[in-house]
């Protein structure tokens, strides 16, 4: 019996070693075949000029279409349109559905394409392409497409496993802030800015390689000079070692502004979490999760850029989502969470939960005039500066265009006679 057991154990060890060897070979092959894989710079606060040619080459993952008119798109650039994905291709469609134009496409059936966001000047859209052809060597790519000129820029490419890109445009510029993150509560792998005008990539934060800490949340000051982030020791989730740091992006200097309460240093329950610049970038509002006497609570504080901390006031918190949630809950007596705050429309879009059933609602910014949009829960939403937004119904997986001014709900599958997988409204 012992002999048989020994043979079985040896066989298992050999199998594990073989699988590990296969993984390393595949990873090496993937790295060689994908020279555009992002490699952080030695000085993340400075542009990585050496990697510039590696970061943004156009690859076979996404191909731009030739302009049908030779030089200009069919759809006028100044007219509202819907940019959508169907069968791995990206289209621009007129708002009445009469004209559609293919912009780009992913040639391989194993690729999936998702629209992420748009630039403030409405000329660029950001697209996330996922390669599902191999469980080990899967990749995720981030692209920018100019829907006026059909210019295609590959911004980044990373290992997809348990990661995703998050991106937004900084202020009213064409500078795209993007970061790579894994599952919820996991650390951010890096933060970077890609300038679509200058075609340069700048790494702002790469905690895993740059320093001893991970980052779990960050914000940029409105002038782009400072990056504030919550970082902790190398751990899979925030803990009581997480502290608030301020990084000067011009000098690279870092400063510790605040630490958690450490009421339970052995349990790791007390930690800093959300943060954002307020008062024109002169102060930082941050939250602290505190576990005490068997219950969990959240407290808010404000610090200046020198580390002088004070309790947050109602004025500091008036635009904080948690404050809006508490106010709406007290009015509606319902469980809910906020999807978006649309200041241009004076609206809050939120989801009301009732057991397994969810429903979209709207309210004014002061939480008055709350009403149901008569639309079920949504898996994905894309908001812009407009009072129209796109969302996917979670029950039937169809994409709709919702108009908050007219209360219309347009079925995009029906409008364009295609199976829509992702969409965004461009005004």
Coordinates of C-alpha atoms in Angstrom, one line a residue:
X1 CA 0.0 0.0 0.0
X2 CA 2.8 2.4 0.9
X3 CA 4.5 1.6 -2.4
X4 CA 1.4 2.4 -4.4
X5 CA 0.9 5.6 -2.4
X6 CA 4.5 6.6 -3.1
X7 CA 4.1 6.0 -6.8
X8 CA 0.9 8.1 -6.9
X9 CA 2.6 11.0 -5.0
X10 CA 5.6 10.9 -7.5
X11 CA 3.2 11.0 -10.4
X12 CA 1.3 14.0 -9.0
X13 CA 4.6 15.9 -8.4
X14 CA 5.7 15.2 -12.0
X15 CA 2.4 16.4 -13.3
X16 CA 2.6 19.7 -11.4
X17 CA 6.1 20.3 -12.6
X18 CA 5.1 19.7 -16.2
X19 CA 2.2 22.1 -15.9
X20 CA 4.5 24.7 -14.4
X21 CA 6.9 24.3 -17.2
X22 CA 4.1 24.6 -19.8
X23 CA 3.0 27.8 -18.1
X24 CA 6.5 29.4 -18.2
X25 CA 6.9 28.5 -21.9
X26 CA 3.5 30.0 -22.7
X27 CA 4.3 33.2 -20.7
X28 CA 7.7 33.5 -22.5
X29 CA 6.1 33.0 -25.8
X30 CA 3.3 35.5 -25.1
X31 CA 5.9 38.1 -24.0
X32 CA 7.9 37.6 -27.2
X33 CA 4.8 37.7 -29.4
X34 CA 3.4 40.8 -27.7
X35 CA 6.2 43.5 -27.6
X36 CA 3.5 46.1 -26.7
X37 CA 3.1 44.7 -23.2
X38 CA 3.3 47.5 -20.7
X39 CA 6.5 47.7 -18.7
X40 CA 6.6 50.4 -16.0
X41 CA 9.3 53.0 -16.2
X42 CA 12.1 53.2 -13.6
X43 CA 10.8 56.7 -12.6
X44 CA 7.0 56.4 -12.8
X45 CA 6.5 60.2 -12.5
X46 CA 8.3 60.8 -15.8
X47 CA 7.3 59.8 -19.3
X48 CA 8.7 56.4 -20.3
X49 CA 10.2 57.4 -23.7
X50 CA 11.9 54.0 -24.2
X51 CA 8.5 52.3 -24.0
X52 CA 6.7 54.8 -26.1
X53 CA 7.1 52.7 -29.3
X54 CA 6.0 49.6 -27.3
X55 CA 2.9 51.0 -25.7
X56 CA 1.0 52.3 -28.7
X57 CA 1.6 50.3 -31.8
X58 CA -1.5 49.2 -33.7
X59 CA -1.8 45.5 -33.5
X60 CA -4.0 42.8 -35.0
X61 CA -6.3 42.8 -32.0
X62 CA -8.3 45.7 -33.4
X63 CA -8.3 47.0 -37.0
X64 CA -9.6 50.3 -38.2
X65 CA -11.9 50.5 -41.3
X66 CA -11.0 52.5 -44.3
X67 CA -13.0 55.7 -44.5
X68 CA -15.9 55.1 -46.9
X69 CA -15.6 58.6 -48.4
X70 CA -11.9 58.4 -48.7
X71 CA -11.2 61.1 -46.2
X72 CA -14.3 61.7 -43.9
X73 CA -16.8 59.5 -42.1
X74 CA -20.3 59.3 -43.5
X75 CA -21.9 60.6 -40.3
X76 CA -21.3 64.3 -39.6
X77 CA -19.0 64.8 -36.7
X78 CA -21.2 67.4 -35.0
X79 CA -24.4 65.3 -35.0
X80 CA -25.5 63.1 -32.0
X81 CA -24.8 59.4 -32.5
X82 CA -24.5 56.1 -30.8
X83 CA -21.2 54.2 -30.9
X84 CA -21.9 50.6 -30.4
X85 CA -20.4 47.1 -30.7
X86 CA -22.0 44.2 -32.5
X87 CA -20.2 40.9 -33.5
X88 CA -16.8 42.2 -32.4
X89 CA -17.2 45.3 -34.7
X90 CA -17.5 48.9 -33.6
X91 CA -20.1 51.0 -35.4
X92 CA -21.3 54.7 -35.4
X93 CA -25.1 55.0 -35.8
X94 CA -27.3 58.0 -36.4
X95 CA -29.8 58.7 -33.6
X96 CA -32.7 57.8 -35.9
X97 CA -31.1 54.5 -36.9
X98 CA -31.1 55.2 -40.6
X99 CA -27.3 55.4 -41.1
X100 CA -24.7 53.0 -39.6
X101 CA -21.0 53.0 -40.3
X102 CA -18.4 50.5 -39.3
X103 CA -15.5 52.1 -37.6
X104 CA -13.2 49.2 -36.5
X105 CA -13.3 45.5 -35.8
X106 CA -11.6 42.7 -33.9
X107 CA -10.9 40.0 -36.5
X108 CA -10.7 36.9 -34.2
X109 CA -13.8 35.3 -32.8
X110 CA -12.1 34.8 -29.5
X111 CA -12.0 38.6 -28.9
X112 CA -14.7 40.6 -27.1
X113 CA -15.0 44.3 -27.4
X114 CA -16.4 46.8 -24.8
X115 CA -16.8 50.6 -25.0
X116 CA -15.4 52.3 -21.9
X117 CA -15.7 56.1 -22.1
X118 CA -15.5 59.1 -24.3
X119 CA -13.4 62.3 -24.3
X120 CA -14.9 65.6 -23.3
X121 CA -14.6 67.0 -26.8
X122 CA -16.5 63.9 -28.1
X123 CA -13.8 63.0 -30.6
X124 CA -12.3 60.0 -28.8
X125 CA -13.8 56.8 -27.5
X126 CA -11.9 54.3 -25.3
X127 CA -12.3 50.6 -26.1
X128 CA -11.4 47.5 -24.0
X129 CA -10.5 44.4 -26.1
X130 CA -10.3 41.0 -24.4
X131 CA -8.6 38.0 -25.9
X132 CA -10.2 34.8 -24.6
X133 CA -8.5 32.3 -26.8
X134 CA -6.2 30.8 -24.2
X135 CA -6.8 30.4 -20.4
X136 CA -3.1 30.8 -19.6
X137 CA -2.1 33.5 -22.1
X138 CA -5.2 35.7 -22.2
X139 CA -4.6 39.4 -22.8
X140 CA -6.5 42.6 -22.3
X141 CA -5.9 45.7 -24.5
X142 CA -6.9 49.3 -24.2
X143 CA -7.4 51.3 -27.4
X144 CA -8.4 54.9 -28.3
X145 CA -10.4 55.5 -31.5
X146 CA -10.9 59.0 -33.0
X147 CA -14.4 58.8 -34.4
X148 CA -13.8 61.9 -36.5
X149 CA -10.6 60.9 -38.2
X150 CA -10.6 57.1 -37.6
X151 CA -7.2 57.2 -36.0
X152 CA -6.5 54.2 -33.8
X153 CA -4.1 54.2 -30.9
X154 CA -3.2 51.2 -28.8
X155 CA -2.6 52.5 -25.3
X156 CA -1.8 49.4 -23.2
X157 CA -1.8 45.7 -23.1
X158 CA -1.6 43.5 -20.0
X159 CA -2.2 40.0 -18.7
X160 CA -6.0 39.7 -18.4
X161 CA -6.2 37.1 -15.6
X162 CA -8.3 38.6 -12.8
X163 CA -7.5 42.2 -14.1
X164 CA -9.4 45.0 -15.8
X165 CA -8.7 48.4 -17.2
X166 CA -10.4 51.5 -15.7
X167 CA -10.1 54.8 -17.5
X168 CA -11.3 58.4 -17.5
X169 CA -10.3 61.6 -19.2
X170 CA -8.6 64.1 -16.9
X171 CA -10.6 67.4 -16.6
X172 CA -11.5 68.7 -20.0
X173 CA -8.3 67.5 -21.7
X174 CA -7.4 64.6 -24.0
X175 CA -5.2 63.1 -21.3
X176 CA -6.5 59.7 -20.4
X177 CA -5.9 58.5 -16.9
X178 CA -6.0 54.7 -16.7
X179 CA -5.2 52.0 -14.2
X180 CA -5.2 48.3 -13.9
X181 CA -6.9 46.5 -11.1
X182 CA -7.9 43.0 -10.2
X183 CA -11.0 41.8 -8.2
X184 CA -12.7 44.2 -5.7
X185 CA -10.5 45.1 -2.7
X186 CA -7.4 44.0 -4.6
X187 CA -4.6 46.5 -5.1
X188 CA -4.1 48.7 -8.1
X189 CA -1.2 47.4 -10.3
X190 CA -0.3 50.8 -11.8
X191 CA -1.6 54.3 -12.6
X192 CA -0.7 56.0 -15.9
X193 CA -1.7 58.9 -18.1
X194 CA -1.7 58.7 -21.9
X195 CA -1.7 62.0 -23.8
X196 CA -3.6 61.4 -27.0
X197 CA -2.3 64.6 -28.5
X198 CA 1.4 64.1 -27.8
X199 CA 1.2 60.3 -28.0
X200 CA 3.2 60.0 -24.7
X201 CA 2.6 57.6 -21.8
X202 CA 3.5 58.6 -18.2
X203 CA 3.5 56.2 -15.3
X204 CA 2.3 57.9 -12.1
X205 CA 2.3 55.0 -9.7
X206 CA 3.5 51.5 -9.8
X207 CA 3.5 50.4 -6.2
X208 CA 4.4 46.8 -6.7
X209 CA 7.8 47.7 -8.2
X210 CA 8.3 51.2 -7.0
X211 CA 8.0 51.0 -3.3
X212 CA 7.0 48.8 -0.3
X213 CA 3.3 49.7 -0.5
X214 CA 0.3 48.8 -2.6
X215 CA -2.3 51.3 -3.6
X216 CA -6.0 50.7 -3.0
X217 CA -7.4 54.0 -4.2
X218 CA -6.2 57.3 -5.7
X219 CA -7.1 60.7 -7.0
X220 CA -5.4 63.5 -9.0
X221 CA -5.4 67.1 -8.1
X222 CA -7.2 69.4 -10.6
X223 CA -3.9 71.0 -11.6
X224 CA -2.3 67.6 -12.2
X225 CA 0.5 68.3 -9.8
X226 CA -0.3 65.9 -7.0
X227 CA -1.5 62.3 -6.8
X228 CA -3.0 61.2 -3.4
X229 CA -3.4 57.5 -2.7
X230 CA -4.2 55.1 0.1
X231 CA -1.4 52.5 0.4
X232 CA -0.7 49.6 2.7
X233 CA 1.8 46.8 3.2
X234 CA 1.9 44.0 0.6
X235 CA -1.5 42.4 1.3
X236 CA -4.4 41.2 -0.9
X237 CA -6.8 43.7 0.7
X238 CA -6.7 47.0 2.6
X239 CA -5.8 46.7 6.3
X240 CA -4.9 48.9 9.3
X241 CA -1.5 49.6 7.8
X242 CA -3.1 51.5 4.9
X243 CA -2.1 55.2 5.0
X244 CA -2.8 58.3 3.0
X245 CA 0.1 59.4 0.9
X246 CA 0.7 62.5 -1.3
X247 CA 3.0 62.3 -4.2
X248 CA 4.3 65.4 -6.0
X249 CA 4.3 64.4 -9.7
X250 CA 6.8 67.1 -10.6
X251 CA 9.5 66.1 -8.1
X252 CA 8.6 62.5 -7.2
X253 CA 8.6 63.4 -3.5
X254 CA 6.1 61.5 -1.3
X255 CA 4.6 62.6 2.0
X256 CA 2.7 60.6 4.6
X257 CA -0.5 62.6 5.5
X258 CA -2.6 60.3 7.7
X259 CA -2.7 56.7 9.1
X260 CA -5.6 54.5 10.2
X261 CA -6.7 54.4 13.8
X262 CA -5.3 51.0 14.4
X263 CA -7.9 50.2 17.1
X264 CA -7.6 46.6 16.2
X265 CA -4.0 46.2 15.0
X266 CA -4.1 42.4 15.1
X267 CA -7.3 42.1 13.1
X268 CA -6.8 44.6 10.3
X269 CA -10.4 45.9 10.4
X270 CA -9.6 49.6 10.7
X271 CA -8.3 51.1 7.5
X272 CA -8.4 54.2 5.3
X273 CA -10.4 53.7 2.1
X274 CA -12.0 56.3 -0.3
X275 CA -10.4 59.7 -1.0
X276 CA -10.7 62.7 -3.2
X277 CA -9.3 66.2 -3.6
X278 CA -11.7 69.0 -2.6
X279 CA -11.7 72.8 -2.3
X280 CA -9.8 73.3 -5.5
X281 CA -7.1 70.7 -4.7
X282 CA -6.1 72.4 -1.4
X283 CA -7.5 69.6 0.8
X284 CA -8.2 65.9 0.6
X285 CA -11.4 64.2 1.9
X286 CA -10.9 60.6 3.0
X287 CA -12.9 58.0 4.8
X288 CA -11.8 55.6 7.6
X289 CA -13.5 52.3 8.2
X290 CA -13.6 51.5 11.9
X291 CA -14.5 48.3 13.7
X292 CA -15.4 48.8 17.3
X293 CA -17.5 46.9 19.8
X294 CA -18.6 44.4 17.3
X295 CA -19.9 46.9 14.7
X296 CA -18.4 48.6 11.6
X297 CA -18.7 52.4 10.9
X298 CA -17.3 54.9 8.5
X299 CA -15.9 58.3 9.5
X300 CA -14.8 61.1 7.3
X301 CA -11.8 63.4 7.7
X302 CA -10.1 66.2 5.8
X303 CA -6.4 66.9 5.6
X304 CA -4.5 69.7 3.9
X305 CA -1.4 69.0 1.8
X306 CA 0.8 69.3 4.9
X307 CA -1.0 66.6 6.9
X308 CA -3.2 68.8 9.2
X309 CA -6.3 66.6 9.8
X310 CA -9.7 67.7 10.9
X311 CA -13.2 66.0 11.0
X312 CA -15.2 66.5 7.8
X313 CA -18.1 68.9 7.9
X314 CA -21.5 68.6 6.2
X315 CA -20.3 71.0 3.5
X316 CA -17.3 68.8 2.8
X317 CA -19.6 65.8 2.4
X318 CA -22.4 67.4 0.4
X319 CA -21.3 65.7 -2.9
X320 CA -20.1 62.5 -1.3
X321 CA -22.1 59.5 -2.6
X322 CA -22.5 58.0 0.8
X323 CA -24.2 61.2 2.0
X324 CA -26.5 61.2 -0.9
X325 CA -27.3 57.5 -0.3
X326 CA -28.1 58.1 3.3
X327 CA -30.4 61.0 2.4
X328 CA -32.2 59.1 -0.3
X329 CA -32.6 56.1 2.0
X330 CA -34.2 58.3 4.7
X331 CA -36.6 59.7 2.2
X332 CA -37.5 56.5 0.3
X333 CA -37.0 53.9 3.0
X334 CA -35.5 51.6 0.4
X335 CA -32.1 49.9 0.0
X336 CA -30.2 51.6 -2.9
X337 CA -26.9 52.5 -4.4
X338 CA -25.8 55.3 -6.7
X339 CA -24.9 54.7 -10.4
X340 CA -24.0 58.3 -11.4
X341 CA -24.3 62.0 -10.4
X342 CA -25.1 64.0 -13.6
X343 CA -24.5 67.6 -12.6
X344 CA -25.2 68.9 -16.1
X345 CA -28.7 67.4 -15.8
X346 CA -29.2 68.1 -12.1
X347 CA -29.9 64.4 -11.7
X348 CA -28.8 61.4 -9.6
X349 CA -29.2 58.0 -11.2
X350 CA -29.5 55.2 -8.6
X351 CA -30.6 51.6 -8.3
X352 CA -33.3 50.5 -5.8
X353 CA -32.9 46.9 -4.6
X354 CA -35.8 44.8 -3.4
X355 CA -34.5 41.4 -2.8
X356 CA -33.4 39.9 -6.1
X357 CA -35.3 42.6 -8.0
X358 CA -33.6 45.9 -9.0
X359 CA -35.0 49.1 -10.6
X360 CA -33.5 52.3 -11.9
X361 CA -34.6 55.6 -10.4
X362 CA -33.7 59.3 -10.7
X363 CA -33.7 62.2 -8.4
X364 CA -32.7 65.9 -8.4
X365 CA -29.2 66.7 -6.9
X366 CA -30.9 67.8 -3.7
X367 CA -32.5 64.3 -3.5
X368 CA -36.0 65.7 -4.3
X369 CA -38.4 64.5 -7.0
X370 CA -37.3 60.9 -6.7
X371 CA -39.1 58.7 -9.2
X372 CA -38.8 55.3 -10.9
X373 CA -37.5 55.2 -14.5
X374 CA -39.6 52.0 -15.0
X375 CA -36.5 50.2 -16.0
X376 CA -35.1 47.1 -14.4
X377 CA -31.6 46.7 -13.1
X378 CA -28.6 47.2 -15.4
X379 CA -25.4 45.2 -15.7
X380 CA -23.5 47.9 -17.6
X381 CA -24.0 51.7 -18.0
X382 CA -22.2 54.4 -20.0
X383 CA -22.7 58.0 -18.9
X384 CA -21.5 61.1 -20.5
X385 CA -22.2 64.9 -20.0
X386 CA -25.5 64.4 -21.7
X387 CA -28.9 63.8 -20.2
X388 CA -29.1 60.6 -22.3
X389 CA -27.2 57.4 -21.3
X390 CA -26.9 53.8 -22.4
X391 CA -27.4 50.8 -20.3
X392 CA -27.9 47.1 -20.6
X393 CA -31.0 45.5 -19.0
X394 CA -29.9 42.8 -16.6
X395 CA -32.8 40.5 -17.3
X396 CA -32.8 40.4 -21.1
X397 CA -29.2 41.6 -21.8
X398 CA -30.4 44.2 -24.3
X399 CA -28.9 47.7 -24.6
X400 CA -31.1 50.8 -24.4
X401 CA -30.8 54.5 -24.8
X402 CA -32.6 56.3 -22.0
X403 CA -33.5 60.0 -22.3
X404 CA -34.1 61.7 -18.9
X405 CA -35.7 64.8 -20.6
X406 CA -38.3 63.0 -22.7
X407 CA -38.4 59.8 -20.6
X408 CA -38.0 57.7 -23.8
X409 CA -36.4 54.3 -23.7
X410 CA -35.0 53.2 -27.1
X411 CA -34.2 49.5 -27.8
X412 CA -30.9 49.7 -29.6
X413 CA -31.2 46.2 -31.0
X414 CA -34.4 47.2 -32.6
X415 CA -33.2 50.6 -33.8
X416 CA -30.1 49.2 -35.6
X417 CA -31.3 45.7 -36.3
X418 CA -28.2 44.2 -34.7
X419 CA -27.3 42.3 -31.6
X420 CA -25.7 45.1 -29.5
X421 CA -23.0 44.1 -27.0
X422 CA -21.9 47.6 -25.8
X423 CA -22.9 51.2 -26.5
X424 CA -22.3 54.8 -25.6
X425 CA -24.2 58.0 -26.6
X426 CA -22.1 60.8 -28.2
X427 CA -23.8 64.2 -28.4

